[in-house]
Coordinates of C-alpha atoms in Angstrom, one line a residue:
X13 CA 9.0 40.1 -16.3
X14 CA 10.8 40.1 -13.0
X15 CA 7.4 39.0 -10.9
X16 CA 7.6 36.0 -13.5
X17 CA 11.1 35.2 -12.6
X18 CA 10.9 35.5 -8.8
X19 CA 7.2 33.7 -9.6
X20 CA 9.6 30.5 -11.2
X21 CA 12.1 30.6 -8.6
X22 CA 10.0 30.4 -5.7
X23 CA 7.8 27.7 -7.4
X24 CA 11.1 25.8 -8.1
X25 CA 12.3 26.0 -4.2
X26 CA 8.9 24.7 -3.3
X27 CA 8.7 21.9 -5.7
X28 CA 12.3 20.7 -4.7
X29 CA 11.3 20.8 -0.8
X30 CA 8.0 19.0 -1.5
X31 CA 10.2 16.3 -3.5
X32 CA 12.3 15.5 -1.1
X33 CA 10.0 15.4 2.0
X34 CA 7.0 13.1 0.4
X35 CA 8.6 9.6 2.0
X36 CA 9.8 11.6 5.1
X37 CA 8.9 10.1 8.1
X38 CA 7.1 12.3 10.5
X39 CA 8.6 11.8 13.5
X40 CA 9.6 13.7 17.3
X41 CA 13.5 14.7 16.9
X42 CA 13.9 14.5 20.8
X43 CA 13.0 11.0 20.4
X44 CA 15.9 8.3 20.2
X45 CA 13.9 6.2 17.6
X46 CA 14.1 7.3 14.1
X47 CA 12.4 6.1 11.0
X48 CA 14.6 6.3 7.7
X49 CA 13.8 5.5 4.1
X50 CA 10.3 4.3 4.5
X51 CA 8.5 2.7 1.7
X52 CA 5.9 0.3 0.6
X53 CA 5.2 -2.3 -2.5
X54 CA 2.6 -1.1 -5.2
X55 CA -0.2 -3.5 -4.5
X56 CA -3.9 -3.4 -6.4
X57 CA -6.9 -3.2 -3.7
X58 CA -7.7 -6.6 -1.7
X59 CA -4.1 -7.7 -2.3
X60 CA -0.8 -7.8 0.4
X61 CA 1.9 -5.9 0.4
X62 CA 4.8 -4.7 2.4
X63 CA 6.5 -1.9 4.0
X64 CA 10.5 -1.6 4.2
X65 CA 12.0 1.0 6.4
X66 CA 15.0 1.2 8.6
X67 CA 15.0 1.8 12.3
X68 CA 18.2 4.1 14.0
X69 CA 18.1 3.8 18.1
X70 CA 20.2 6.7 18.8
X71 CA 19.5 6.4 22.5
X72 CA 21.5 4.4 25.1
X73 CA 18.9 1.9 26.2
X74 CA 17.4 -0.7 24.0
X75 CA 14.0 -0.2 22.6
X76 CA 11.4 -2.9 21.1
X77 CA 8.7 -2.5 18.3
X78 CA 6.0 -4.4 19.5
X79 CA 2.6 -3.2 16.7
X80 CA 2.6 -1.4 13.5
X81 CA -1.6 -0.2 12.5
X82 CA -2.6 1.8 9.6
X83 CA -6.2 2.7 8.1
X84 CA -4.7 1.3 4.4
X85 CA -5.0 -2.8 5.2
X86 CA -7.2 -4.7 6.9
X87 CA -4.1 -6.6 9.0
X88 CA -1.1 -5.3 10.0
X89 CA 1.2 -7.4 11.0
X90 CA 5.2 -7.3 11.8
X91 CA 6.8 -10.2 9.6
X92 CA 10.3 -11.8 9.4
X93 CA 11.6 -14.3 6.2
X94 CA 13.0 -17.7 7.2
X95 CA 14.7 -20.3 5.3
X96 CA 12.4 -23.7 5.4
X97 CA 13.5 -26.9 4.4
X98 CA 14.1 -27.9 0.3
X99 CA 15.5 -24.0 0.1
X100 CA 12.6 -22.4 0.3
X101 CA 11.1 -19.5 2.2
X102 CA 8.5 -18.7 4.1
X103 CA 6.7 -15.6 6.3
X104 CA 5.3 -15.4 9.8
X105 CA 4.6 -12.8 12.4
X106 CA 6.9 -11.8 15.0
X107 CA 5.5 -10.4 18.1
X108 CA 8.2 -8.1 18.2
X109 CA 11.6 -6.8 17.0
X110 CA 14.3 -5.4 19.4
X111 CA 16.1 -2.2 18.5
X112 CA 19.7 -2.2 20.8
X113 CA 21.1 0.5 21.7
X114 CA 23.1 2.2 19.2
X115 CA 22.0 0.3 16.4
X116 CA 19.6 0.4 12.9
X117 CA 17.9 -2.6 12.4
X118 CA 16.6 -2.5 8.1
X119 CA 13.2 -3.8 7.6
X120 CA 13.8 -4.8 3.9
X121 CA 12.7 -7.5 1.2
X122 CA 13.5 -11.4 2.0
X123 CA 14.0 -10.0 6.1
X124 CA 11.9 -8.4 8.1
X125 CA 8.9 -6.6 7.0
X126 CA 6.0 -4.8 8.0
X127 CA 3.1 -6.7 6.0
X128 CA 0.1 -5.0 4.9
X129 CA -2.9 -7.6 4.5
X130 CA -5.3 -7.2 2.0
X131 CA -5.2 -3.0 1.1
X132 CA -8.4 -1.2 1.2
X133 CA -7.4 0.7 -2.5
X134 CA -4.8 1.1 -5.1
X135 CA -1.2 1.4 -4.1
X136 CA 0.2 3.4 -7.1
X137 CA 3.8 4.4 -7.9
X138 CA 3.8 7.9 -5.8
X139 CA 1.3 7.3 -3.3
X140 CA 1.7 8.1 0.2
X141 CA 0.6 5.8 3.0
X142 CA 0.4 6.5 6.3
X143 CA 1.4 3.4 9.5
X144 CA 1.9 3.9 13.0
X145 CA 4.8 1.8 14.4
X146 CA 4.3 1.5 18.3
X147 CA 7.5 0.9 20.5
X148 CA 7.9 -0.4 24.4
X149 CA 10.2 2.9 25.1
X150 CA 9.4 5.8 22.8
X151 CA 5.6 5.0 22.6
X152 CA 3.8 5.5 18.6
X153 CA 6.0 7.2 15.7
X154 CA 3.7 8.1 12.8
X155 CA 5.5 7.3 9.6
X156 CA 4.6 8.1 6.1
X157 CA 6.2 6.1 3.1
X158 CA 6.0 6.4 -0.5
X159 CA 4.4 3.5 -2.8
X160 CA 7.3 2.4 -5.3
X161 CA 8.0 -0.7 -7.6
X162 CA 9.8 -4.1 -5.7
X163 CA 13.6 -3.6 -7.0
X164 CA 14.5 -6.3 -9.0
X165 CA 15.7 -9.3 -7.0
X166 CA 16.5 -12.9 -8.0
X167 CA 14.9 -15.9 -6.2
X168 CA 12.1 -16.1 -3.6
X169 CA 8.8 -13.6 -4.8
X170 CA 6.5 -12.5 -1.6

């Protein structure tokens, strides 16, 4: 009886720590560039999708994300939304984002995004994906986000 009980505990602990580290970013801590809350759009294969994150410069220079890559789309590009006449929107790529000093700059929908160009397989609710965003200063920061549903949002659909 007591193995059983120090049996559910342990399992418990190790649940909870794996639930709360699958969207973690994996990332240096010395480094002054830190991924939070990364995620991406369920997509089916051959579609587009998009990952959302937010970037913290901790450091006292600026920094600049200049490429994002992963093995889960064929493109990877770094996006921005911008109002075009008639009040609509539209997409293109950026060559690069700068990060001041100091500062979190959010990757989120209808603003800048990291888009994902026709996936190689099924984004399902729960998957983990894996992109590499590469930065002038603190070099390539491997971050893995979670597949979840858009959140509800009125107006302009990606």
């Amino acid at each position: 009886m007591k193995s059983k009980i120090v049996f559910a505990v342990l399992f418990f602990f190790v649940l909870i720590n794996f639930s709360t580290s699958v969207s973690q970013e994996i990332q240096n801590p010395k480094s002054k560039i830190q991924i939070h809350n990364p995620w991406v759009r369920v997509a089916a294969q051959g579609a587009n999708t998009a990952l959302f994150f937010v970037i913290e410069n901790t450091g006292e220079k600026p920094d600049t994300l200049i490429s994002a890559e992963s093995k889960i789309a064929d493109i990877v590009e770094v996006h921005e939304t911008y109002a075009k006449e008639n009040d609509m929107m539209g997409m293109r790529e950026v060559k690069f984002v700068a990060v001041p000093s100091k500062s979190k700059v959010e990757f989120k929908p209808r603003s800048l995004h990291v888009m994902l160009i026709d996936v190689v397989k099924d984004l399902r609710i729960g998957d983990k994906i894996h992109v590499v965003l590469t930065f002038k200063h603190a070099g390539k920061i491997k971050v893995k986000a979670v597949v979840q549903e858009m959140p509800i949002m009125g107006g302009m659909k990606h």
